[in-house]
Short mmCIF file of C-alpha atoms in Angstrom, two decimals:
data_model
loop_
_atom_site.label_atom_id
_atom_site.label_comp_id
_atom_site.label_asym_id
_atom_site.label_seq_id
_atom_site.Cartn_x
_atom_site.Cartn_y
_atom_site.Cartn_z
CA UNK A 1 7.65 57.15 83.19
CA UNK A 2 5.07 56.17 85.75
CA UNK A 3 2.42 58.75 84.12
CA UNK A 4 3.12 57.42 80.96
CA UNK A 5 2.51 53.88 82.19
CA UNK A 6 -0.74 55.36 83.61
CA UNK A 7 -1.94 56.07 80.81
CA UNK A 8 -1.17 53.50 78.59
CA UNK A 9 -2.99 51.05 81.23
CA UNK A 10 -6.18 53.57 81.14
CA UNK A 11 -6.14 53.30 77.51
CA UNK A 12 -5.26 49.07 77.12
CA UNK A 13 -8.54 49.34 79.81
CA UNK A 14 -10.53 51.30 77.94
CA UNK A 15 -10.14 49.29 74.56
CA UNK A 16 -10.91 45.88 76.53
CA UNK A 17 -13.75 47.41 77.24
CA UNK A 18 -14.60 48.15 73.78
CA UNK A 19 -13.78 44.93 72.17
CA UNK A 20 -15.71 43.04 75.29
CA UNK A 21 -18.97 45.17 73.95
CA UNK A 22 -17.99 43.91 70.40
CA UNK A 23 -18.10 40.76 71.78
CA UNK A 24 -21.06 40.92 73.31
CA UNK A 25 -22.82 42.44 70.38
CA UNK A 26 -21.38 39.91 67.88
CA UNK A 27 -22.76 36.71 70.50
CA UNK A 28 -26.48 38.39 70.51
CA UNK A 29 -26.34 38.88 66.82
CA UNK A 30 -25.15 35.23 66.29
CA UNK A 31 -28.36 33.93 68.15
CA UNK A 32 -30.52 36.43 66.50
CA UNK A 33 -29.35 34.74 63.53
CA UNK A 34 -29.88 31.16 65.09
CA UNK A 35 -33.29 31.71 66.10
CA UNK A 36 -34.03 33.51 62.76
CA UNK A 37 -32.51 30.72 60.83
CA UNK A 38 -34.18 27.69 62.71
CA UNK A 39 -37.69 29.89 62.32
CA UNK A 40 -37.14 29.78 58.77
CA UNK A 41 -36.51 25.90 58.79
CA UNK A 42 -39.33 25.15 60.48
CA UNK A 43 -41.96 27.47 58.70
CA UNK A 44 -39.94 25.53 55.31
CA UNK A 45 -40.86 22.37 56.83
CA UNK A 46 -44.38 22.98 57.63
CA UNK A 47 -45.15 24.81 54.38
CA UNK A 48 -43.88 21.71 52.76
CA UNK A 49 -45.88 18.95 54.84
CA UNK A 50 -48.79 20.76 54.33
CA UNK A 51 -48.50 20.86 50.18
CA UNK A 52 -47.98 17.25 49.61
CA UNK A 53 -50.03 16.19 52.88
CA UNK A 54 -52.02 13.67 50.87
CA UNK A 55 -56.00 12.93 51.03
CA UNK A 56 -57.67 10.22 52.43
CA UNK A 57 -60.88 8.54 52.01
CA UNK A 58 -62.75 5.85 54.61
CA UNK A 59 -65.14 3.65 52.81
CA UNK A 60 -68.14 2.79 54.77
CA UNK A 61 -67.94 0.12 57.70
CA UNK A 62 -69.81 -2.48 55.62
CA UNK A 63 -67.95 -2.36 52.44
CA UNK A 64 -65.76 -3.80 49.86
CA UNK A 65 -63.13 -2.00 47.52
CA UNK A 66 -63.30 -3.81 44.24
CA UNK A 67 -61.53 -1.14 41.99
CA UNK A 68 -59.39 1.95 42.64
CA UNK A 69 -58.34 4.10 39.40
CA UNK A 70 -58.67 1.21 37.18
CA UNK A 71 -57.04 -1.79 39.05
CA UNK A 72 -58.68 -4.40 41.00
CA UNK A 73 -58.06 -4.02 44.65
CA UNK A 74 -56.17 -7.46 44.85
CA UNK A 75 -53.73 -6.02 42.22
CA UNK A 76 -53.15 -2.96 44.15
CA UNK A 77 -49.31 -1.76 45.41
CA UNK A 78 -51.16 -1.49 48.96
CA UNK A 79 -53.01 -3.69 51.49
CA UNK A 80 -56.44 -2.17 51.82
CA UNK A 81 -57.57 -2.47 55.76
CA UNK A 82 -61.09 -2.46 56.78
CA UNK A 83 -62.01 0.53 58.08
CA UNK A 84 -58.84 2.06 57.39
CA UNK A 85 -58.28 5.17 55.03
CA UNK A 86 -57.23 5.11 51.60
CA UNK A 87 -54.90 7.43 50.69
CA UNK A 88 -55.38 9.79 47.48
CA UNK A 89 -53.04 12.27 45.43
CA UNK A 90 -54.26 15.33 44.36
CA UNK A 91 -56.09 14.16 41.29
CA UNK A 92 -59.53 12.61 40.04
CA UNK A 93 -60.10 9.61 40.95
CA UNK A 94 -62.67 6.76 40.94
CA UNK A 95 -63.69 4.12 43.43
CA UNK A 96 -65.67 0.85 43.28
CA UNK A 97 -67.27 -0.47 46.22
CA UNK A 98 -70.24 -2.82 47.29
CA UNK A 99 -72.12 -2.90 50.19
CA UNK A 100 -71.76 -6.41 51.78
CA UNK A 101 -73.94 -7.06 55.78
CA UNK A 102 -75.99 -9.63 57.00
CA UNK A 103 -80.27 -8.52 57.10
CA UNK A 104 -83.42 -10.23 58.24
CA UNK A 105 -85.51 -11.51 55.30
CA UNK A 106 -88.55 -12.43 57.15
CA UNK A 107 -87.45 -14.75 59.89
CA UNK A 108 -84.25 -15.66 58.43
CA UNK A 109 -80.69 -14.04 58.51
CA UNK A 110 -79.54 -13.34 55.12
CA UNK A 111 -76.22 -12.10 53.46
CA UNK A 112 -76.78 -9.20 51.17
CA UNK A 113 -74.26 -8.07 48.70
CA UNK A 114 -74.97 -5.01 46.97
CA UNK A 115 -74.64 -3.66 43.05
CA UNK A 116 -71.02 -2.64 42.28
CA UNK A 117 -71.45 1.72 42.88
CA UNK A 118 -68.74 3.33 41.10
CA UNK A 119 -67.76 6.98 43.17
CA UNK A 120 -65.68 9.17 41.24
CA UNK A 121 -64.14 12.52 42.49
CA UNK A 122 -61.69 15.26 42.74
CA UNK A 123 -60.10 15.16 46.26
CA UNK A 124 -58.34 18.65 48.04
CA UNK A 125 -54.92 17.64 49.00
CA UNK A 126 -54.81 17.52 52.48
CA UNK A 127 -58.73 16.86 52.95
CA UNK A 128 -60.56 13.82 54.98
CA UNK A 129 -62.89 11.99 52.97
CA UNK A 130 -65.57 9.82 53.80
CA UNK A 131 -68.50 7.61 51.67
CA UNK A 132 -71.60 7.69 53.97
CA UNK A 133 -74.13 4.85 53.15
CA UNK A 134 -77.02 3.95 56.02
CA UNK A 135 -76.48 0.91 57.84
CA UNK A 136 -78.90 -2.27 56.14
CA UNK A 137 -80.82 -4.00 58.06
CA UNK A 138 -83.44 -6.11 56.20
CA UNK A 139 -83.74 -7.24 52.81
CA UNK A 140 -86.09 -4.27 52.27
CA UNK A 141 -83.82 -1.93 52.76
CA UNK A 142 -81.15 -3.94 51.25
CA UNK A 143 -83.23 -3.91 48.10
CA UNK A 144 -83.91 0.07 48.13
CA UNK A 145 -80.27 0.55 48.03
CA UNK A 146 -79.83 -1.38 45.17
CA UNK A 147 -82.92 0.50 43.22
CA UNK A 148 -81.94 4.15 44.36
CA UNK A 149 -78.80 4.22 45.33
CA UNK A 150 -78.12 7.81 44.86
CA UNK A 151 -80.98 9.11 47.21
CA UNK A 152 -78.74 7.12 50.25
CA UNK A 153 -74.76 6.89 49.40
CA UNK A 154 -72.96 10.54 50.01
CA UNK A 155 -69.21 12.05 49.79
CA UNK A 156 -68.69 13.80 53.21
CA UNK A 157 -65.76 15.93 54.17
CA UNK A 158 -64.33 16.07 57.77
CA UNK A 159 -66.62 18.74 58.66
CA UNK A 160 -69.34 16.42 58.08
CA UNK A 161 -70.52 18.48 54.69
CA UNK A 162 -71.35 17.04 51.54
CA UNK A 163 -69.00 17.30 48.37
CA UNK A 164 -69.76 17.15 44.68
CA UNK A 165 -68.59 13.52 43.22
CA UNK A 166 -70.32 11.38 40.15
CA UNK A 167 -71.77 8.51 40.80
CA UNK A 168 -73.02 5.25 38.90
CA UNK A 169 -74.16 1.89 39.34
CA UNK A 170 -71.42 -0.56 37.49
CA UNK A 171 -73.58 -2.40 34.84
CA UNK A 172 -74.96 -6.36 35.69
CA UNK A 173 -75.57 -9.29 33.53
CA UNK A 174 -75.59 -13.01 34.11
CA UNK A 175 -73.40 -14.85 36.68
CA UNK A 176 -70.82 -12.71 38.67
CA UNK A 177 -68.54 -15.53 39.96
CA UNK A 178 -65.04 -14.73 39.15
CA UNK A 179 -65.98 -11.50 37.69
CA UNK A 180 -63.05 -9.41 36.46
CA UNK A 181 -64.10 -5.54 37.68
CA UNK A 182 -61.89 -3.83 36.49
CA UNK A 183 -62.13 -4.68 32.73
CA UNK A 184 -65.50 -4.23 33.69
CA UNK A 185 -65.01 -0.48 34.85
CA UNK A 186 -62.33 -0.36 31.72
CA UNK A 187 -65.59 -0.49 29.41
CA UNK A 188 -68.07 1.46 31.44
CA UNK A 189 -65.41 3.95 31.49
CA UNK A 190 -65.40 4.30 27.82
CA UNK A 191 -69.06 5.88 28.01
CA UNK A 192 -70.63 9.04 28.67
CA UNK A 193 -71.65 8.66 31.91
CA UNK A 194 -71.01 11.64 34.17
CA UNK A 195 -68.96 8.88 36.48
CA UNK A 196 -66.84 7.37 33.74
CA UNK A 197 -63.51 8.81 33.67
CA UNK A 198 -61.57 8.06 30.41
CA UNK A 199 -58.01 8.39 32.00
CA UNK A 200 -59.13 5.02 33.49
CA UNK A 201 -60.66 3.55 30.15
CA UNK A 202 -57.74 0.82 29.54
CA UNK A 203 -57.33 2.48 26.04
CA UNK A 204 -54.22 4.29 24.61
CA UNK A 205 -54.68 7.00 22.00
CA UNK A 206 -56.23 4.98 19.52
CA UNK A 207 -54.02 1.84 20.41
CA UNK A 208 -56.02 -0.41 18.27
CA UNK A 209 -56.25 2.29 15.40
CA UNK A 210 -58.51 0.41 12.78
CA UNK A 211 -59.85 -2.66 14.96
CA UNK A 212 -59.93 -0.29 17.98
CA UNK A 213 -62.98 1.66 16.58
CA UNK A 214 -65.09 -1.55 16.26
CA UNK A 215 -64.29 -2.80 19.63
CA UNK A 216 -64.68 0.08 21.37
CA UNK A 217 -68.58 0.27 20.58
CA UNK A 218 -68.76 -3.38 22.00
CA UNK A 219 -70.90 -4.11 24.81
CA UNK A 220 -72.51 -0.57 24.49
CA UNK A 221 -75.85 -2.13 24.86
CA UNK A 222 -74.23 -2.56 28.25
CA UNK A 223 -72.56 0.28 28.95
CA UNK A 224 -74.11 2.82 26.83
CA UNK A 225 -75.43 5.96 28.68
CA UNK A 226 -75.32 7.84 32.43
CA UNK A 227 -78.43 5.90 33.63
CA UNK A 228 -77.20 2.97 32.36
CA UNK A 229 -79.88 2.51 29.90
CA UNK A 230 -79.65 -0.34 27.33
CA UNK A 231 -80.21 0.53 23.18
CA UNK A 232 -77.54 2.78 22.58
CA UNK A 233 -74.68 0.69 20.42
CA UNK A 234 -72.89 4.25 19.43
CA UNK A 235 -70.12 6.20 21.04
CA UNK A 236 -70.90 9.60 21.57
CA UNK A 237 -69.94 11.72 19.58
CA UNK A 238 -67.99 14.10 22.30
CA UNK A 239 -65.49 11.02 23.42
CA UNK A 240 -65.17 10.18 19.50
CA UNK A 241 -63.93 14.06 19.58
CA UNK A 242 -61.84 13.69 22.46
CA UNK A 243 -59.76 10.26 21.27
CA UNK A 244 -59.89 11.97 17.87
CA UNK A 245 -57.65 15.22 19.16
CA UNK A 246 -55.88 12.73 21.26
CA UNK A 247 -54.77 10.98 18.30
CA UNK A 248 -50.97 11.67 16.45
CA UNK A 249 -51.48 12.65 12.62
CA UNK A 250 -50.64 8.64 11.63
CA UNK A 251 -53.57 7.41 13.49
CA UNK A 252 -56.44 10.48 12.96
CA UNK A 253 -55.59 9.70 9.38
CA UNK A 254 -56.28 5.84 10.01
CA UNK A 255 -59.51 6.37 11.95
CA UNK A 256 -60.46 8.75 9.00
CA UNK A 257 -60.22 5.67 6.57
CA UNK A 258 -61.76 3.22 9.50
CA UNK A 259 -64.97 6.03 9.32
CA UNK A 260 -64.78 6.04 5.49
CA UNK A 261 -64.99 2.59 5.03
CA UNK A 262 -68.18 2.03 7.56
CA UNK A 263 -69.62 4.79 5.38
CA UNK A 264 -69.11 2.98 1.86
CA UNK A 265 -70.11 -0.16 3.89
CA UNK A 266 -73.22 1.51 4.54
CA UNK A 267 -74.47 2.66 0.82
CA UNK A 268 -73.90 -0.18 -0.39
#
């Protein structure tokens, strides 16, 4: 009786033993898994900050934002801080800015204000951007800015490199007081300039249909070309195209008519 006791307590040992190495095995798995699992959150995480990590873009210290994608800065869903970045989505987009510091005109202290420089540009998500323009200090250099803008105003990245953007001088005529930029932009924006960008021309696919046309080549004297040059009262003939194939059936058909008529109008 007592060997068979014996044994039976050599075996109940032995099997504790087992099932304590089971044990032990099943606990390291169960943080293998932990760890593996809370990796895999974290990398998740990351990956996903990093996609929709948004751009920014600091305008220079002496600056004003008049117009962001089409809408005057007063109208905008944000409160833009001076020297504070603007944030950007992953898409084209277009600012308007003027330089705005005080200069010595001979022996007097002056404020300058600048022409309104349009910027437009396709940002990196994730990417620091910043508009470099020198710092004024008399009305000679106030006035070179104004007459060659291009030559002085850049689009840096973080690393202090320069990156490809469009750039413009927003067209000027008479007095500015009160001056509504952004229908202003709306119009320049229907040109050819290499800064215009349509998506922020005010105008629907053909919204107007038969009025539209005729409106649309308003103010071209303006507005008409990439250096701003006055004389040309047409729309080219490549964003013609492009609202064209924009167009549903209804209103190509309309503008067909519209075209017709100007060319009857003509003969006659």
């Amino acid at each position: 009786m007592r060997s068979h006791l014996n044994d039976f307590s050599r075996r109940f040992y032995r099997s504790g033993q087992n099932n304590c190495s089971w044990l032990n095995n099943r606990s390291w798995l169960n943080k293998l898994l932990v760890a593996t699992l809370s990796l895999f959150m974290i990398t998740s995480a990351w990956a996903a900050e990093t996609k929709t990590k948004h751009a920014t873009l600091k305008l220079p210290v002496k600056s004003e934002l008049l117009v962001l994608d089409g809408t005057n800065a007063k109208d905008l869903d944000f409160t833009v801080e001076a020297n504070k970045p603007i944030t950007l989505s992953d898409e084209r987009h277009q600012v308007v800015f003027q330089l705005s510091d005080v200069v010595t005109d001979g022996g007097d202290r002056n404020r300058f204000t600048s022409k309104p420089f349009i910027l437009t540009f396709h940002p990196i998500a994730g990417q620091r951007y910043s508009i470099d323009a020198p710092k004024l200090k008399n009305m000679r250099q106030a006035e070179s800015i104004n007459s060659n803008p291009t030559s002085k105003i850049t689009l840096m990245n973080a690393k202090g490199e320069s990156v490809p953007f469009e750039f413009a001088t927003l067209p000027t005529k008479g007095i500015q007081f009160g001056r509504n930029y952004a229908a202003d932009v709306q119009k320049f924006n229907r040109t050819d300039s290499p800064a215009a960008a349509s998506e922020f021309s005010g105008m629907g696919v053909f919204a107007e249909q038969n009025t539209g046309f005729a409106n649309a080549s308003q103010n071209e004297k303006i507005y008409g070309s990439a250096a701003n040059k006055e004389g040309d009262a047409n729309m080219s003939a490549s964003m013609l195209r492009y609202w064209f194939e924009k167009a549903d059936p209804a209103t190509q058909k309309a503008f067909i008519n519209w075209a017709q008529e100007q060319v009857t109008r003509e003969t006659r």
